[in-house]
Tab-separated table of C-alpha atoms and ligand atoms in Angstrom:
chain	number	residue	atom	x	y	z
A	1	UNK	CA	19.494	-83.332	101.548
A	2	UNK	CA	19.329	-80.907	98.642
A	3	UNK	CA	16.303	-79.810	96.678
A	4	UNK	CA	17.388	-79.982	93.021
A	5	UNK	CA	16.074	-76.816	91.318
A	6	UNK	CA	17.885	-77.479	88.043
A	7	UNK	CA	17.219	-81.175	87.431
A	8	UNK	CA	20.958	-81.905	87.781
A	9	UNK	CA	21.862	-80.092	84.579
A	10	UNK	CA	18.381	-80.255	82.944
A	11	UNK	CA	18.425	-84.050	82.833
A	12	UNK	CA	16.222	-85.343	85.612
A	13	UNK	CA	12.460	-85.451	84.971
A	14	UNK	CA	10.868	-87.608	87.658
A	15	UNK	CA	13.111	-87.279	90.689
A	16	UNK	CA	16.307	-88.961	91.836
A	17	UNK	CA	16.143	-92.709	92.513
A	18	UNK	CA	12.653	-92.895	91.020
A	19	UNK	CA	11.210	-96.289	92.043
A	20	UNK	CA	9.620	-96.970	88.624
A	21	UNK	CA	12.769	-96.281	86.646
A	22	UNK	CA	14.890	-98.146	89.228
A	23	UNK	CA	12.694	-101.235	88.910
A	24	UNK	CA	12.850	-101.171	85.100
A	25	UNK	CA	16.642	-100.940	85.211
A	26	UNK	CA	16.943	-103.787	87.688
A	27	UNK	CA	14.917	-105.955	85.313
A	28	UNK	CA	17.004	-104.879	82.324
A	29	UNK	CA	20.187	-105.850	84.181
A	30	UNK	CA	18.872	-109.415	84.326
A	31	UNK	CA	18.277	-109.439	80.554
A	32	UNK	CA	21.045	-107.573	78.752
A	33	UNK	CA	23.532	-104.938	79.895
A	34	UNK	CA	25.109	-104.059	76.547
A	35	UNK	CA	25.555	-105.163	72.988
A	36	UNK	CA	26.957	-103.310	69.988
A	37	UNK	CA	24.494	-101.461	67.764
A	38	UNK	CA	26.427	-101.700	64.496
A	39	UNK	CA	25.216	-104.349	62.103
A	40	UNK	CA	23.372	-105.722	65.134
A	41	UNK	CA	20.462	-104.677	67.287
A	42	UNK	CA	18.478	-105.409	70.434
A	43	UNK	CA	14.851	-105.366	71.440
A	44	UNK	CA	15.028	-102.399	73.827
A	45	UNK	CA	16.501	-100.061	71.201
A	46	UNK	CA	13.946	-101.188	68.609
A	47	UNK	CA	11.037	-100.612	70.999
A	48	UNK	CA	12.401	-97.229	72.003
A	49	UNK	CA	12.833	-96.157	68.362
A	50	UNK	CA	9.226	-97.139	67.618
A	51	UNK	CA	7.890	-95.268	70.651
A	52	UNK	CA	9.897	-92.123	69.886
A	53	UNK	CA	8.745	-92.080	66.268
A	54	UNK	CA	5.132	-92.316	67.423
A	55	UNK	CA	5.613	-89.276	69.679
A	56	UNK	CA	7.820	-87.119	67.452
A	57	UNK	CA	6.644	-84.416	65.017
A	58	UNK	CA	5.214	-85.792	61.764
A	59	UNK	CA	7.574	-87.390	59.268
A	60	UNK	CA	10.425	-88.162	61.679
A	61	UNK	CA	10.501	-91.882	61.020
A	62	UNK	CA	14.103	-92.986	61.589
A	63	UNK	CA	16.282	-93.010	64.714
A	64	UNK	CA	20.070	-92.893	64.898
A	65	UNK	CA	21.321	-93.611	68.418
A	66	UNK	CA	24.333	-92.110	70.189
A	67	UNK	CA	25.294	-91.684	73.824
A	68	UNK	CA	25.269	-87.968	74.689
A	69	UNK	CA	23.809	-84.703	73.429
A	70	UNK	CA	26.928	-83.374	71.729
A	71	UNK	CA	27.229	-86.624	69.780
A	72	UNK	CA	23.582	-86.355	68.668
A	73	UNK	CA	24.461	-82.922	67.263
A	74	UNK	CA	27.615	-84.270	65.566
A	75	UNK	CA	25.463	-87.000	64.014
A	76	UNK	CA	22.979	-84.430	62.674
A	77	UNK	CA	25.709	-82.188	61.217
A	78	UNK	CA	27.547	-85.071	59.576
A	79	UNK	CA	24.308	-86.618	58.299
A	80	UNK	CA	23.212	-83.356	56.727
A	81	UNK	CA	26.593	-82.738	55.045
A	82	UNK	CA	26.810	-86.359	53.890
A	83	UNK	CA	23.252	-86.258	52.508
A	84	UNK	CA	24.170	-83.415	50.167
A	85	UNK	CA	27.421	-85.197	49.219
A	86	UNK	CA	25.458	-88.334	48.323
A	87	UNK	CA	23.211	-86.176	46.136
A	88	UNK	CA	26.240	-84.723	44.344
A	89	UNK	CA	25.864	-81.261	45.933
A	90	UNK	CA	29.498	-81.143	46.955
A	91	UNK	CA	29.751	-77.395	47.503
A	92	UNK	CA	27.559	-77.426	50.596
A	93	UNK	CA	29.913	-77.164	53.596
A	94	UNK	CA	28.336	-74.575	55.862
A	95	UNK	CA	25.904	-74.488	58.751
A	96	UNK	CA	23.808	-71.634	60.045
A	97	UNK	CA	23.064	-71.183	63.724
A	98	UNK	CA	21.731	-68.466	65.985
A	99	UNK	CA	23.757	-65.969	67.931
A	100	UNK	CA	23.841	-66.988	71.605
A	101	UNK	CA	23.186	-70.639	70.705
A	102	UNK	CA	24.656	-73.686	72.438
A	103	UNK	CA	24.771	-77.162	70.949
A	104	UNK	CA	27.428	-78.997	72.970
A	105	UNK	CA	31.188	-79.009	73.379
A	106	UNK	CA	32.738	-81.480	70.973
A	107	UNK	CA	34.399	-79.627	68.099
A	108	UNK	CA	31.532	-79.801	65.588
A	109	UNK	CA	28.887	-78.921	68.170
A	110	UNK	CA	31.084	-76.139	69.536
A	111	UNK	CA	31.509	-74.702	66.039
A	112	UNK	CA	27.766	-74.243	65.563
A	113	UNK	CA	27.453	-72.854	69.085
A	114	UNK	CA	27.825	-69.164	69.610
A	115	UNK	CA	28.395	-68.462	73.326
A	116	UNK	CA	31.929	-66.983	73.482
A	117	UNK	CA	32.672	-68.424	76.946
A	118	UNK	CA	32.633	-71.965	75.560
A	119	UNK	CA	34.077	-71.463	72.083
A	120	UNK	CA	36.583	-68.612	72.186
A	121	UNK	CA	39.614	-70.634	73.339
A	122	UNK	CA	39.069	-73.217	70.598
A	123	UNK	CA	38.295	-70.723	67.814
A	124	UNK	CA	41.184	-71.744	65.524
A	125	UNK	CA	40.049	-75.382	65.611
A	126	UNK	CA	36.434	-74.782	64.650
A	127	UNK	CA	34.543	-75.108	61.357
A	128	UNK	CA	33.577	-71.775	59.900
A	129	UNK	CA	29.880	-71.238	60.479
A	130	UNK	CA	27.308	-68.578	59.707
A	131	UNK	CA	25.265	-67.026	62.467
A	132	UNK	CA	22.236	-64.761	62.615
A	133	UNK	CA	20.607	-62.879	65.458
A	134	UNK	CA	17.170	-63.965	66.657
A	135	UNK	CA	14.365	-62.282	68.582
A	136	UNK	CA	15.070	-62.043	72.302
A	137	UNK	CA	12.571	-60.793	74.864
A	138	UNK	CA	15.328	-59.364	77.078
A	139	UNK	CA	17.049	-57.384	74.294
A	140	UNK	CA	13.938	-56.201	72.408
A	141	UNK	CA	13.267	-52.469	72.543
A	142	UNK	CA	10.021	-51.782	74.399
A	143	UNK	CA	8.777	-49.649	71.486
A	144	UNK	CA	9.061	-52.524	68.994
A	145	UNK	CA	6.231	-55.072	68.783
A	146	UNK	CA	7.000	-58.784	69.136
A	147	UNK	CA	5.619	-59.295	65.635
A	148	UNK	CA	7.870	-56.662	64.060
A	149	UNK	CA	10.848	-58.083	65.903
A	150	UNK	CA	10.126	-61.563	64.521
A	151	UNK	CA	9.683	-60.250	60.961
A	152	UNK	CA	12.913	-58.222	61.125
A	153	UNK	CA	14.910	-61.216	62.266
A	154	UNK	CA	13.390	-63.453	59.606
A	155	UNK	CA	14.424	-60.878	57.042
A	156	UNK	CA	18.013	-61.026	58.307
A	157	UNK	CA	17.980	-64.805	57.862
A	158	UNK	CA	16.453	-64.535	54.400
A	159	UNK	CA	19.149	-62.084	53.275
A	160	UNK	CA	21.828	-64.549	54.389
A	161	UNK	CA	20.079	-67.414	52.601
A	162	UNK	CA	19.781	-65.385	49.381
A	163	UNK	CA	23.567	-65.081	49.324
A	164	UNK	CA	24.684	-68.402	50.787
A	165	UNK	CA	21.961	-71.070	50.566
A	166	UNK	CA	23.653	-73.130	47.850
A	167	UNK	CA	26.712	-73.485	50.109
A	168	UNK	CA	24.696	-74.354	53.223
A	169	UNK	CA	23.823	-77.856	54.489
A	170	UNK	CA	21.500	-76.983	57.367
A	171	UNK	CA	20.365	-74.521	59.954
A	172	UNK	CA	20.537	-75.750	63.552
A	173	UNK	CA	18.364	-74.187	66.213
A	174	UNK	CA	17.318	-74.633	69.853
A	175	UNK	CA	13.516	-74.387	69.624
A	176	UNK	CA	12.037	-71.558	71.759
A	177	UNK	CA	14.643	-71.390	74.548
A	178	UNK	CA	18.407	-70.852	74.276
A	179	UNK	CA	19.100	-72.609	77.535
A	180	UNK	CA	22.883	-72.340	77.992
A	181	UNK	CA	22.600	-68.882	76.409
A	182	UNK	CA	21.129	-67.640	79.680
A	183	UNK	CA	17.632	-69.028	79.172
A	184	UNK	CA	16.778	-66.468	76.502
A	185	UNK	CA	13.361	-67.045	74.901
A	186	UNK	CA	12.008	-66.226	71.429
A	187	UNK	CA	8.455	-66.581	70.049
A	188	UNK	CA	7.173	-69.699	68.277
A	189	UNK	CA	6.389	-67.508	65.231
A	190	UNK	CA	10.131	-67.102	64.632
A	191	UNK	CA	10.630	-70.883	64.629
A	192	UNK	CA	7.735	-71.211	62.206
A	193	UNK	CA	9.311	-68.605	59.925
A	194	UNK	CA	12.688	-70.366	60.064
A	195	UNK	CA	11.052	-73.629	58.972
A	196	UNK	CA	9.421	-71.872	56.014
A	197	UNK	CA	12.709	-70.247	54.947
A	198	UNK	CA	14.629	-73.540	55.213
A	199	UNK	CA	11.988	-75.046	52.879
A	200	UNK	CA	12.099	-72.097	50.468
A	201	UNK	CA	15.889	-72.223	50.209
A	202	UNK	CA	16.146	-76.032	50.317
A	203	UNK	CA	18.360	-76.506	53.358
A	204	UNK	CA	17.810	-78.863	56.317
A	205	UNK	CA	16.415	-77.669	59.623
A	206	UNK	CA	17.974	-79.399	62.647
A	207	UNK	CA	16.039	-78.938	65.898
A	208	UNK	CA	18.224	-79.392	68.954
A	209	UNK	CA	15.596	-80.403	71.554
A	210	UNK	CA	18.240	-81.848	73.873
A	211	UNK	CA	17.358	-79.379	76.643
A	212	UNK	CA	13.768	-78.425	75.776
A	213	UNK	CA	12.374	-81.816	74.739
A	214	UNK	CA	10.249	-84.123	76.903
A	215	UNK	CA	7.799	-81.600	78.254
A	216	UNK	CA	10.227	-78.948	79.422
A	217	UNK	CA	8.871	-76.193	77.163
A	218	UNK	CA	5.208	-76.938	77.988
A	219	UNK	CA	4.583	-79.428	75.172
A	220	UNK	CA	6.251	-82.792	74.630
A	221	UNK	CA	8.553	-81.189	72.042
A	222	UNK	CA	8.988	-77.435	71.649
A	223	UNK	CA	8.582	-77.699	67.847
A	224	UNK	CA	4.908	-78.543	68.427
A	225	UNK	CA	4.261	-74.972	69.575
A	226	UNK	CA	5.284	-73.706	66.155
A	227	UNK	CA	3.438	-76.599	64.453
A	228	UNK	CA	6.580	-77.524	62.545
A	229	UNK	CA	8.507	-80.673	61.835
A	230	UNK	CA	12.298	-80.406	61.509
A	231	UNK	CA	14.366	-82.553	59.129
A	232	UNK	CA	16.364	-83.828	62.088
A	233	UNK	CA	15.694	-83.648	65.787
A	234	UNK	CA	18.327	-84.252	68.483
A	235	UNK	CA	17.273	-85.672	71.850
A	236	UNK	CA	19.216	-86.570	74.995
A	237	UNK	CA	19.149	-85.398	78.671
A	238	UNK	CA	15.507	-86.069	79.722
A	239	UNK	CA	15.342	-88.970	77.251
A	240	UNK	CA	16.387	-91.355	80.056
A	241	UNK	CA	14.692	-89.351	82.805
A	242	UNK	CA	18.181	-88.149	83.728
A	243	UNK	CA	19.493	-91.609	84.535
A	244	UNK	CA	22.003	-92.645	81.907
A	245	UNK	CA	23.851	-91.244	78.887
A	246	UNK	CA	21.819	-91.825	75.732
A	247	UNK	CA	20.953	-89.721	72.701
A	248	UNK	CA	19.088	-90.050	69.457
A	249	UNK	CA	18.933	-88.086	66.232
A	250	UNK	CA	15.627	-88.587	64.473
A	251	UNK	CA	15.304	-87.972	60.771
A	252	UNK	CA	12.992	-88.348	57.797
A	253	UNK	CA	12.631	-91.104	55.264
A	254	UNK	CA	14.000	-88.965	52.427
A	255	UNK	CA	17.275	-88.447	54.281
A	256	UNK	CA	17.516	-92.113	55.320
A	257	UNK	CA	16.941	-93.147	51.687
A	258	UNK	CA	19.918	-91.109	50.474
A	259	UNK	CA	22.204	-93.449	52.441
A	260	UNK	CA	20.450	-96.748	51.852
A	261	UNK	CA	22.160	-98.515	48.977
A	262	UNK	CA	24.317	-101.477	48.050
A	263	UNK	CA	27.404	-101.629	50.266
A	264	UNK	CA	29.715	-101.096	47.287
A	265	UNK	CA	28.305	-97.621	46.613
A	266	UNK	CA	29.888	-96.579	49.951
A	267	UNK	CA	27.041	-94.196	50.701
A	268	UNK	CA	26.422	-95.522	54.215
A	269	UNK	CA	26.431	-93.184	57.178
A	270	UNK	CA	29.221	-94.157	59.594
A	271	UNK	CA	29.168	-92.786	63.107
A	272	UNK	CA	29.644	-95.257	65.904
A	273	UNK	CA	30.373	-94.890	69.590
A	274	UNK	CA	30.981	-97.937	71.777
A	275	UNK	CA	27.940	-97.406	73.976
A	276	UNK	CA	25.543	-96.148	71.318
A	277	UNK	CA	21.985	-97.281	72.104
A	278	UNK	CA	23.046	-98.988	75.342
A	279	UNK	CA	20.209	-101.271	76.553
A	280	UNK	CA	20.227	-99.886	80.113
A	281	UNK	CA	19.880	-96.340	78.761
A	282	UNK	CA	17.129	-97.482	76.378
A	283	UNK	CA	15.306	-99.213	79.240
A	284	UNK	CA	15.484	-96.070	81.394
A	285	UNK	CA	14.080	-94.158	78.411
A	286	UNK	CA	11.200	-96.620	77.996
A	287	UNK	CA	10.395	-96.372	81.721
A	288	UNK	CA	10.417	-92.576	81.358
A	289	UNK	CA	8.012	-92.761	78.400
A	290	UNK	CA	5.791	-95.111	80.444
A	291	UNK	CA	5.482	-92.389	83.091
A	292	UNK	CA	4.487	-89.858	80.405
A	293	UNK	CA	1.928	-92.362	79.073
A	294	UNK	CA	0.326	-93.218	82.411
A	295	UNK	CA	0.515	-89.975	84.410
A	296	UNK	CA	-0.880	-86.652	83.300
A	297	UNK	CA	2.588	-85.129	83.160
A	298	UNK	CA	2.013	-82.239	80.753
A	299	UNK	CA	-1.242	-81.176	82.443
A	300	UNK	CA	0.360	-81.377	85.861
A	301	UNK	CA	3.321	-79.357	84.569
A	302	UNK	CA	0.966	-76.572	83.484
A	303	UNK	CA	-0.232	-76.305	87.090
A	304	UNK	CA	3.359	-76.341	88.408
A	305	UNK	CA	4.471	-73.771	85.825
A	306	UNK	CA	1.622	-71.449	86.844
A	307	UNK	CA	2.701	-71.849	90.450
A	308	UNK	CA	6.319	-71.015	89.564
A	309	UNK	CA	5.016	-67.815	87.945
A	310	UNK	CA	2.958	-66.911	91.038
A	311	UNK	CA	5.741	-67.630	93.503
A	312	UNK	CA	8.167	-65.310	91.680
A	313	UNK	CA	5.660	-62.600	90.646
A	314	UNK	CA	7.025	-60.205	93.303
A	315	UNK	CA	10.427	-60.228	91.576
A	316	UNK	CA	9.113	-58.442	88.457
A	317	UNK	CA	9.357	-55.186	90.412
A	318	UNK	CA	12.659	-55.916	92.083
A	319	UNK	CA	15.134	-53.083	91.398
A	320	UNK	CA	17.835	-55.554	90.353
A	321	UNK	CA	15.771	-57.975	88.280
A	322	UNK	CA	15.760	-56.922	84.618
A	323	UNK	CA	13.356	-59.645	83.496
A	324	UNK	CA	11.472	-62.655	84.836
A	325	UNK	CA	10.767	-64.901	81.844
A	326	UNK	CA	9.196	-68.303	81.522
A	327	UNK	CA	8.604	-71.037	79.011
A	328	UNK	CA	6.773	-73.995	80.541
A	329	UNK	CA	8.901	-75.605	83.240
A	330	UNK	CA	11.756	-73.115	82.794
A	331	UNK	CA	11.613	-69.868	84.751
A	332	UNK	CA	14.544	-67.415	84.686
A	333	UNK	CA	15.279	-64.199	86.561
A	334	UNK	CA	18.002	-61.974	85.144
A	335	UNK	CA	19.894	-59.846	87.683
A	336	UNK	CA	20.967	-56.404	86.488
A	337	UNK	CA	22.853	-53.461	87.982
A	338	UNK	CA	20.367	-50.979	86.505
A	339	UNK	CA	16.756	-51.926	85.839
A	340	UNK	CA	15.993	-48.990	83.519
A	341	UNK	CA	18.889	-49.621	81.125
A	342	UNK	CA	19.117	-53.371	81.832
A	343	UNK	CA	22.845	-52.942	82.289
A	344	UNK	CA	24.492	-55.962	83.880
A	345	UNK	CA	26.835	-56.071	86.848
A	346	UNK	CA	30.488	-56.487	85.783
A	347	UNK	CA	30.815	-60.254	85.193
A	348	UNK	CA	33.967	-60.388	87.340
A	349	UNK	CA	31.801	-59.684	90.407
A	350	UNK	CA	30.136	-63.102	89.959
A	351	UNK	CA	26.889	-62.123	91.658
A	352	UNK	CA	25.232	-65.351	90.509
A	353	UNK	CA	27.830	-67.357	92.408
A	354	UNK	CA	26.698	-65.640	95.609
A	355	UNK	CA	23.130	-66.850	94.978
A	356	UNK	CA	24.443	-70.360	94.377
A	357	UNK	CA	26.456	-70.373	97.602
A	358	UNK	CA	23.601	-68.968	99.671
A	359	UNK	CA	21.145	-71.514	98.231
A	360	UNK	CA	23.500	-74.394	99.090
A	361	UNK	CA	23.498	-73.224	102.705
A	362	UNK	CA	19.706	-73.485	102.556
A	363	UNK	CA	19.781	-76.986	101.088
A	364	UNK	CA	18.868	-75.985	97.532
A	365	UNK	CA	20.881	-76.784	94.395
A	366	UNK	CA	20.270	-73.606	92.387
A	367	UNK	CA	23.056	-73.082	89.883
A	368	UNK	CA	22.801	-69.812	87.955
A	369	UNK	CA	24.086	-69.075	84.453
A	370	UNK	CA	26.167	-65.984	85.152
A	371	UNK	CA	23.698	-63.534	86.681
A	372	UNK	CA	20.628	-65.438	85.508
A	373	UNK	CA	18.960	-67.406	88.293
A	374	UNK	CA	16.606	-70.074	87.012
A	375	UNK	CA	14.317	-72.906	88.059
A	376	UNK	CA	14.200	-75.965	85.829
A	377	UNK	CA	13.003	-78.515	88.374
A	378	UNK	CA	12.092	-82.193	88.055
A	379	UNK	CA	8.391	-82.575	87.289
A	380	UNK	CA	7.769	-84.295	90.662
A	381	UNK	CA	8.343	-81.021	92.525
A	382	UNK	CA	5.424	-79.889	94.733
A	383	UNK	CA	3.897	-76.426	95.065
A	384	UNK	CA	5.355	-76.143	98.592
A	385	UNK	CA	8.789	-76.977	97.265
A	386	UNK	CA	8.378	-74.338	94.545
A	387	UNK	CA	7.559	-71.800	97.282
A	388	UNK	CA	10.729	-72.863	99.061
A	389	UNK	CA	12.763	-72.367	95.857
A	390	UNK	CA	11.263	-68.912	95.379
A	391	UNK	CA	12.067	-67.915	98.977
A	392	UNK	CA	15.631	-69.159	98.751
A	393	UNK	CA	16.125	-67.459	95.352
A	394	UNK	CA	14.686	-64.146	96.623
A	395	UNK	CA	16.942	-64.260	99.660
A	396	UNK	CA	19.975	-65.087	97.502
A	397	UNK	CA	19.161	-62.259	95.079
A	398	UNK	CA	18.958	-59.766	97.997
A	399	UNK	CA	22.372	-60.860	99.252
A	400	UNK	CA	23.930	-60.950	95.774
A	401	UNK	CA	22.712	-57.485	94.783
A	402	UNK	CA	24.084	-55.690	97.854
A	403	UNK	CA	27.029	-53.606	96.804
B	501	PMP	N1	22.408	-79.033	73.008
B	501	PMP	C1	21.794	-78.374	73.988
B	501	PMP	C2	20.650	-77.457	73.631
B	501	PMP	C3	22.198	-78.516	75.313
B	501	PMP	O1	21.600	-77.814	76.271
B	501	PMP	C4	23.256	-79.426	75.604
B	501	PMP	C5	23.746	-79.659	77.017
B	501	PMP	N2	23.644	-78.628	77.917
B	501	PMP	C6	23.856	-80.118	74.550
B	501	PMP	C7	23.411	-79.899	73.264
B	501	PMP	C8	24.994	-81.062	74.791
B	501	PMP	O2	24.600	-82.212	75.457
B	501	PMP	P1	25.672	-83.060	76.262
B	501	PMP	O3	26.063	-82.265	77.473
B	501	PMP	O4	24.964	-84.332	76.631
B	501	PMP	O5	26.832	-83.310	75.351
């Protein structure tokens, strides 16, 4: 038995082999296993689209299904580019993303991502993109206020937009937490400022909520904490409770309308994968939304998140922990060689791997990102299990930080 501290890659929300989701899937198997979603439809996808629209930030009224997170990002990028083409703005070819961002590993998604580990090898194959730095609690100088940091980074984005906006389709952003980018967190005020600048300079804002959506950040969607609504929002991972591959890109009526025309105008948006909107995936998603609707998930998560903070509070003073940071049901501890300068251990030493190996011996699946140890557990975890995670992580950190 393993205790899954990372929701099997940030996917699982309500535990493995959850009886409620299992039962819904067994029923769905009796009804319909798959049918194409091109020029055709099925009841489960329609119901899921309606339920997602009711939950999503205001104005997101249309759903485009796919079957994994990277594809949802490809859909958003293509849809944004194609929208401007349909409007006759043919010079818009570029996308803006944040430094340290991650949006998936197909070529388009990789191009807007910014973590060198994933993209460097494929550099020559990738679209040319623009990137800007964003506020980061770990990198911020202690003598600079959070507010000033946010304003400075918004200014950097505005300068780029002043020069490039008429060549840009969209800005894509992971709201609040750059998960694959070592769980780095920025304030909601920055996201709010980005929305305002995208409006001022008339470019789309794509929110990639693939990792942070469905309660992970503390609210159903992270965008809610900045009180913003993106032009497109990508969802996957927790969408099916971590059961099956499914993704959706939500968008607004204005964007949908730019494609809706007589067939002969050839304005339609084409992006089809064989298993897009698969009924089993949609059923798992509906069962997941049923759990959100009937159980007090977000309230319960607040209690669990507070307990995660308490159980790791002693690590703030650890000589080799540079920062303990948290956003809702994500808690990360960054190991450093030197606490005062926040200098990292040489990456070749792979200290995080030692934590991983030690945790496995203790029956815990705790898979760090480099030297960042993090908890991103399923929401059915108990306070006792959180204490166990914290003990195993502390022990692993001690072993990993020995010279
Ligand atoms: N965007 C974000 C923010 C992600 O965290 C991920 C997956 N880690 C993706 C996109 C890609 O999703 P997938 O692995 O399903 O292609």
